[in-house]
XYZ file of C-alpha atoms in Angstrom:
468
model
C -14.678 14.200 -18.581
C -10.993 14.889 -19.375
C -10.631 16.829 -16.093
C -12.140 13.905 -14.107
C -9.847 11.418 -15.703
C -6.872 13.706 -15.008
C -7.976 14.079 -11.410
C -8.225 10.296 -10.966
C -4.787 9.884 -12.522
C -3.378 12.323 -9.928
C -5.282 10.622 -7.151
C -3.854 7.218 -8.196
C -0.320 8.654 -8.118
C -1.004 10.275 -4.680
C -2.433 6.993 -3.381
C 0.615 5.006 -4.577
C 3.427 7.342 -3.592
C 3.281 6.926 0.240
C 4.029 3.226 -0.195
C 7.424 4.173 -1.495
C 8.355 6.121 1.606
C 10.728 4.550 4.113
C 9.134 1.491 5.674
C 10.653 -1.003 7.960
C 10.510 -4.410 6.137
C 10.977 -6.392 9.281
C 7.202 -6.888 9.787
C 5.217 -10.129 9.638
C 3.366 -9.542 6.388
C 6.403 -8.408 4.426
C 9.383 -9.980 6.161
C 9.392 -13.316 4.350
C 8.893 -11.587 0.954
C 11.864 -9.338 1.507
C 13.850 -12.406 2.813
C 13.209 -14.236 -0.480
C 14.071 -11.133 -2.527
C 17.254 -10.648 -0.524
C 18.381 -14.174 -1.129
C 17.893 -13.736 -4.844
C 19.966 -10.562 -4.831
C 22.651 -12.128 -2.685
C 23.227 -14.872 -5.339
C 20.394 -17.360 -4.804
C 18.534 -18.973 -7.619
C 16.114 -16.914 -9.717
C 14.278 -20.057 -10.719
C 13.726 -21.727 -7.373
C 13.376 -19.043 -4.641
C 14.709 -19.716 -1.182
C 14.097 -18.437 2.321
C 16.799 -18.689 4.961
C 18.739 -20.972 2.619
C 15.818 -23.411 2.199
C 13.680 -23.856 -0.917
C 10.602 -21.646 -0.811
C 7.866 -22.381 -3.425
C 4.768 -21.169 -1.547
C 4.163 -18.872 -4.561
C 5.675 -18.940 -8.030
C 8.475 -16.398 -8.473
C 7.031 -13.624 -10.586
C 6.622 -11.058 -7.863
C 9.901 -11.951 -6.225
C 11.715 -11.627 -9.598
C 10.115 -8.234 -10.197
C 10.969 -7.004 -6.677
C 14.591 -8.266 -7.016
C 15.047 -6.542 -10.355
C 13.479 -3.348 -8.868
C 15.825 -3.545 -5.888
C 18.855 -3.910 -8.179
C 17.759 -1.038 -10.411
C 16.836 1.529 -7.685
C 19.185 0.511 -4.842
C 21.949 2.967 -5.845
C 19.599 5.833 -4.786
C 17.251 4.078 -2.243
C 17.572 1.621 0.590
C 17.282 -1.987 -0.684
C 13.817 -2.636 0.768
C 12.428 0.713 -0.544
C 13.839 -0.117 -3.954
C 12.180 -3.524 -3.937
C 8.892 -1.803 -3.120
C 8.670 -0.349 -6.649
C 7.407 -3.849 -7.672
C 4.276 -3.172 -5.516
C 3.966 0.274 -7.066
C 4.049 -1.290 -10.556
C 1.460 -3.997 -9.938
C -0.860 -1.714 -7.985
C -0.757 0.760 -10.795
C -1.533 -2.071 -13.236
C -4.505 -3.122 -11.179
C -5.932 0.453 -11.082
C -5.359 0.941 -14.768
C -7.149 -2.222 -15.846
C -9.918 -1.636 -13.362
C -10.636 1.676 -15.162
C -10.342 -0.030 -18.619
C -12.770 -2.774 -17.557
C -15.223 -0.284 -16.086
C -15.245 1.745 -19.269
C -15.491 -1.347 -21.507
C -18.547 -2.670 -19.615
C -20.355 0.639 -18.968
C -19.233 3.137 -21.599
C -17.164 6.314 -21.817
C -16.748 8.153 -18.466
C -17.152 5.137 -16.280
C -13.440 4.193 -16.184
C -12.509 6.929 -13.815
C -15.503 6.010 -11.625
C -14.441 2.361 -11.399
C -10.880 3.291 -10.492
C -12.162 5.696 -7.815
C -14.323 3.006 -6.326
C -11.444 0.536 -6.118
C -9.119 3.239 -4.600
C -11.745 3.865 -1.949
C -12.018 0.237 -0.708
C -10.718 -0.114 2.870
C -9.449 -3.653 2.106
C -6.990 -2.445 -0.564
C -5.306 0.258 1.399
C -2.626 -1.806 3.256
C -2.109 -4.687 0.751
C -1.835 -2.158 -2.076
C 1.320 -0.729 -0.509
C 2.979 -3.773 1.016
C 5.817 -5.909 -0.276
C 3.582 -8.956 -0.887
C 2.992 -11.183 -4.017
C -0.817 -10.936 -3.719
C -0.760 -7.502 -5.307
C 0.648 -9.026 -8.508
C -2.221 -11.503 -8.437
C -4.705 -8.641 -8.157
C -3.167 -6.994 -11.237
C -3.467 -10.181 -13.187
C -7.033 -10.729 -12.060
C -8.080 -7.206 -13.053
C -6.409 -7.659 -16.396
C -8.347 -10.948 -16.878
C -11.677 -9.197 -16.213
C -10.796 -6.544 -18.742
C -9.937 -9.300 -21.212
C -13.366 -10.920 -20.737
C -15.060 -7.529 -21.241
C -12.950 -6.574 -24.175
C -13.635 -9.998 -25.778
C -17.195 -8.795 -26.478
C -15.744 -6.570 -29.197
C -13.361 -9.070 -30.741
C -10.655 -11.723 -30.115
C -8.075 -9.069 -28.966
C -9.583 -9.357 -25.525
C -8.178 -12.845 -25.377
C -4.709 -11.444 -25.377
C -5.419 -9.623 -22.116
C -7.338 -12.534 -20.671
C -4.432 -14.897 -21.354
C -1.830 -12.451 -20.003
C -3.837 -11.979 -16.837
C -4.130 -15.725 -16.411
C -0.317 -15.989 -16.816
C 0.341 -13.257 -14.224
C -1.946 -14.916 -11.704
C -0.361 -18.345 -12.382
C 3.181 -17.028 -11.895
C 2.362 -14.971 -8.806
C -0.293 -17.009 -6.958
C -0.503 -20.494 -8.301
C -2.687 -23.185 -9.941
C -5.925 -22.942 -7.926
C -6.255 -19.187 -8.436
C -5.700 -19.606 -12.174
C -8.336 -22.319 -12.390
C -10.832 -19.982 -10.716
C -10.333 -17.307 -13.364
C -10.473 -19.899 -16.163
C -13.752 -21.186 -14.705
C -15.238 -17.665 -14.757
C -14.280 -17.247 -18.420
C -15.677 -20.674 -19.291
C -19.048 -20.056 -17.571
C -19.732 -16.658 -19.164
C -21.366 -18.102 -22.327
C -23.653 -20.159 -20.084
C -24.868 -17.163 -17.943
C -25.177 -14.488 -20.658
C -25.824 -14.595 -24.398
C -23.462 -11.654 -24.987
C -20.533 -14.094 -24.756
C -22.261 -16.856 -26.690
C -20.558 -15.812 -29.895
C -17.925 -17.070 -32.348
C -15.852 -13.927 -31.507
C -15.639 -14.986 -27.838
C -14.657 -18.548 -28.759
C -11.824 -17.124 -30.851
C -10.870 -14.836 -27.959
C -10.608 -17.923 -25.664
C -8.279 -19.544 -28.189
C -6.147 -16.415 -28.289
C -6.132 -16.402 -24.462
C -4.843 -19.973 -24.390
C -2.041 -19.085 -26.735
C -1.131 -15.946 -24.792
C -1.121 -17.883 -21.498
C 0.887 -20.822 -22.823
C 4.405 -19.270 -22.374
C 3.485 -18.227 -18.804
C 2.229 -21.747 -18.016
C 5.213 -23.624 -19.442
C 8.501 -21.704 -19.300
C 9.046 -21.409 -15.545
C 7.773 -24.925 -14.743
C 10.134 -26.342 -17.369
C 13.024 -24.333 -15.950
C 12.182 -25.498 -12.441
C 12.038 -29.114 -13.622
C 15.399 -28.702 -15.302
C 16.816 -27.078 -12.222
C 15.498 -29.758 -9.860
C 13.058 -32.451 -10.698
C 12.449 -33.084 -7.018
C 11.536 -29.452 -6.336
C 9.252 -29.475 -9.338
C 7.387 -32.514 -8.093
C 7.116 -31.004 -4.597
C 5.702 -27.778 -6.010
C 3.289 -29.522 -8.285
C 1.999 -31.721 -5.493
C 1.549 -28.725 -3.196
C -0.365 -26.805 -5.868
C -2.666 -29.646 -6.920
C -3.075 -32.517 -4.411
C -2.514 -30.409 -1.232
C -4.328 -27.151 -2.177
C -7.113 -28.680 -4.327
C -7.989 -31.933 -2.605
C -6.423 -32.301 0.852
C -7.130 -28.847 2.218
C -10.767 -28.176 1.467
C -12.504 -26.005 4.034
C -15.725 -24.247 4.576
C -17.171 -21.290 6.391
C -18.485 -17.774 6.091
C -15.267 -15.897 7.010
C -15.125 -13.775 3.875
C -18.830 -12.845 4.060
C -18.272 -11.748 7.610
C -15.421 -9.402 6.810
C -16.985 -8.074 3.593
C -19.015 -5.231 5.260
C -15.824 -3.326 6.186
C -13.320 -4.876 3.796
C -15.284 -4.008 0.690
C -16.760 -0.747 1.939
C -18.187 1.235 0.107
C -18.607 -0.960 -2.970
C -20.785 -3.690 -1.598
C -23.864 -1.432 -0.886
C -23.451 0.071 -4.379
C -23.216 -3.472 -5.842
C -26.481 -4.411 -4.157
C -28.156 -1.342 -5.522
C -26.860 -2.180 -9.011
C -28.231 -5.742 -8.723
C -31.586 -4.429 -7.540
C -31.871 -2.158 -10.557
C -30.521 -4.783 -12.993
C -32.902 -7.632 -12.056
C -35.893 -5.345 -12.263
C -35.335 -3.859 -15.693
C -35.310 -6.608 -18.290
C -32.393 -8.849 -19.499
C -29.192 -8.729 -17.393
C -26.454 -6.678 -19.116
C -22.842 -7.810 -19.467
C -21.874 -5.031 -16.998
C -23.768 -7.067 -14.334
C -23.310 -10.615 -15.618
C -19.497 -10.629 -15.739
C -18.704 -9.247 -12.203
C -21.587 -11.188 -10.624
C -20.372 -14.503 -12.137
C -16.860 -13.644 -10.958
C -18.076 -12.772 -7.453
C -19.984 -15.972 -7.023
C -17.175 -18.192 -8.217
C -14.520 -16.303 -6.179
C -16.600 -16.494 -2.935
C -17.082 -20.238 -3.398
C -13.368 -20.791 -4.180
C -12.143 -18.715 -1.194
C -14.650 -20.336 1.195
C -13.414 -23.821 0.180
C -9.799 -22.915 0.824
C -8.266 -24.045 4.123
C -6.382 -20.816 4.856
C -8.586 -17.809 5.494
C -7.079 -14.364 6.029
C -8.058 -10.761 5.211
C -5.146 -10.680 2.715
C -6.621 -13.499 0.662
C -9.931 -11.562 0.209
C -8.297 -9.259 -2.338
C -9.819 -11.203 -5.330
C -13.289 -10.170 -4.081
C -12.614 -6.440 -4.760
C -12.480 -6.496 -8.612
C -15.864 -8.094 -9.185
C -17.481 -6.024 -6.417
C -16.012 -2.820 -7.821
C -17.115 -3.535 -11.395
C -20.603 -4.487 -10.078
C -20.796 -1.271 -8.053
C -19.742 0.988 -10.979
C -23.203 1.299 -12.571
C -24.749 1.473 -9.100
C -22.655 4.486 -8.072
C -23.682 6.388 -11.204
C -27.395 5.811 -10.652
C -27.720 6.601 -6.954
C -30.772 8.524 -5.971
C -30.019 12.226 -5.271
C -30.670 11.863 -1.472
C -28.269 8.857 -1.131
C -25.610 10.598 -3.274
C -25.795 13.792 -1.257
C -25.611 11.868 1.990
C -22.515 9.990 0.837
C -20.897 13.187 -0.385
C -21.486 15.195 2.801
C -20.502 12.245 5.014
C -17.144 12.009 3.084
C -16.570 15.715 3.654
C -17.318 15.711 7.377
C -15.551 12.385 8.125
C -12.401 13.060 6.164
C -12.084 16.651 7.385
C -12.531 15.491 10.973
C -9.795 12.849 10.609
C -7.410 15.239 8.941
C -7.770 17.640 11.828
C -7.418 14.852 14.420
C -4.339 13.555 12.558
C -2.600 16.962 12.800
C -3.409 17.205 16.457
C -1.880 13.797 17.110
C 1.186 14.725 14.959
C 1.614 17.858 17.102
C 1.364 15.803 20.229
C 3.806 13.219 18.948
C 6.462 15.416 17.379
C 6.076 18.813 19.051
C 4.901 17.835 22.498
C 1.692 19.899 22.177
C -0.516 19.065 24.085
C 1.843 17.565 26.724
C -0.550 14.944 27.951
C -1.089 13.448 24.487
C 2.708 13.522 23.928
C 3.269 11.559 27.156
C 0.502 9.058 26.227
C 1.878 8.359 22.784
C 5.382 7.822 24.130
C 4.165 5.512 26.815
C 2.730 3.367 24.018
C 5.982 3.494 22.017
C 8.807 4.605 24.384
C 11.529 3.713 21.738
C 10.267 6.293 19.326
C 12.434 9.421 18.935
C 10.229 12.426 18.333
C 11.098 15.756 16.760
C 10.055 18.059 14.012
C 10.937 16.786 10.508
C 10.558 19.088 7.493
C 9.876 16.545 4.809
C 6.837 14.713 6.359
C 5.420 18.032 7.507
C 5.519 19.641 4.021
C 4.313 16.522 2.279
C 1.433 16.034 4.761
C 0.505 19.675 4.463
C 0.389 19.350 0.577
C -2.000 16.376 0.868
C -4.204 18.316 3.334
C -4.345 21.358 1.117
C -5.168 19.207 -1.889
C -8.263 17.806 -0.134
C -9.764 21.302 0.378
C -8.834 22.292 -3.143
C -10.767 19.273 -4.563
C -13.822 20.247 -2.462
C -13.668 23.775 -3.650
C -13.286 23.119 -7.352
C -15.170 19.869 -7.978
C -18.533 20.738 -9.554
C -21.775 18.736 -9.093
C -21.774 15.477 -10.978
C -23.245 11.957 -10.578
C -19.702 10.603 -10.014
C -18.695 13.236 -7.526
C -19.492 11.331 -4.228
C -17.361 8.336 -5.273
C -14.460 10.472 -6.485
C -14.516 12.672 -3.409
C -14.583 9.615 -1.223
C -11.521 8.141 -2.974
C -9.701 11.417 -2.614
C -10.525 11.397 1.157
C -9.335 7.825 1.671
C -6.132 8.696 -0.238
C -5.498 11.764 1.966
C -6.165 9.948 5.337
C -3.909 6.992 4.255
C -1.172 9.378 3.108
C -1.199 11.290 6.367
C -0.975 8.045 8.398
C 1.867 6.792 6.195
C 3.739 10.075 6.109
C 3.296 11.395 9.685
C 3.097 8.244 11.752
C 4.844 5.432 9.824
C 7.909 5.548 12.102
C 5.801 5.328 15.260
C 3.724 2.459 13.825
C 6.818 0.484 12.647
C 8.317 0.222 16.055
C 5.378 -1.855 17.321
C 5.325 -4.029 14.192
C 8.985 -4.552 13.579
C 11.290 -7.383 14.599
C 14.303 -5.164 14.137
C 15.225 -4.453 17.762
C 15.030 -8.163 18.762
C 17.027 -9.482 15.823
C 19.623 -6.682 15.866
C 20.339 -7.337 19.576
C 20.476 -11.086 18.925
C 22.935 -10.542 16.134
C 25.104 -8.381 18.296
C 25.220 -11.038 21.018
C 26.181 -13.918 18.726
C 29.819 -14.670 17.925
C 31.238 -14.342 14.416
C 30.812 -18.125 13.750
C 28.043 -20.110 15.360
C 25.893 -23.262 14.911
C 23.521 -22.718 17.759
C 20.585 -21.043 15.852
C 18.105 -23.054 13.785
C 15.022 -22.127 11.849
C 13.169 -25.267 12.949
C 9.433 -24.767 13.737
C 9.653 -21.022 12.963
C 7.097 -19.134 10.868
C 8.117 -17.651 7.522
C 8.532 -14.081 8.789
C 10.790 -15.242 11.612
C 12.837 -17.465 9.274
C 13.413 -14.518 7.001
C 15.351 -12.623 9.668
């Protein structure tokens, strides 16, 4: 068990590290976040974030504050945007850690590594888990809250983690997301007798005390800074988001088959076994309650994007954990061998494409890739080559040394997803960034403008464009 836990710790680190490599921050999903962080560093308010000189309270400032502090701390040795990205590293690591703790708390010793491996292997987490976006802080808070609910079965100490998780979600996402988690915690005694105890009531009281500083300090500071901005933020978080913007639809259920792969089939298998074998255990009741409430809350929200589906992954992962450990031998072997063949195939294809891109072999592939991105400057680079080779070798070492175990298919899958993601990020990030970046347009615009001008306005621009 120790060796499995150690392996998962190394896999987590290997999964997180490529996100710290040089990325161009001038991309739609990250540009406005970096713009807010840059304004803070440049002397803007740390209480009321701003974007392009205008107040920006779309999300509370916790993630922006963390990213700004990270940028100041690491900028002496890293470019500013890479230094800020340590905030994502921190919150993603927290999410993975508390996923493992919650999995072990609900299912027993040995299941923590399995839960973390399943979360690592989710397709929907790969990009958001490495981007400069505040939603990753919300994911960490949500995972901490699930752990707190599970830990509360053993005593009021779980309330400390539940309250802290609520506070992180509140200060990184907002009021509706916090209400969703509080509703899950409030409904648990109604759906399962395990939480119908005096100990859980005490834990909820501890959670309220733990969350109180998170709920009060920043709003009071914002009110002191500007009562008008406070009223505007409060109205946007309550009246606008809770009442005026209600929506409907099955968007999140439609994207779930690929977004939450491979945990949703495992979750269905766990449900099938649970409801056919006596009373429902807490390991099923907690994530199932969370999943139902989260799906309803997301479906009712007016804005629907893949990014906003992140809160579906924690309950699905926890629900899938007992399912992955009880797979029939045929299904487990099929998953294991599919992982081996698919990942090995994509590793080989990745190196062929790298050779075509950087070495010009084969010439036709080289020409094709450069027709797609003519601005990319190719050439052999030692650091990406060595790092990519290490990841590839690690894949084959895991296959050679990992002995048969019920958890092996899930862990091998997570290792494979990590290696494929790492090769994409290490070998092809420069090529991808050219197509996603605003850099060339805004740099040329800046060169053409005089030293002093009043002819450019941010009116009717989107947040990523305003950030430039």
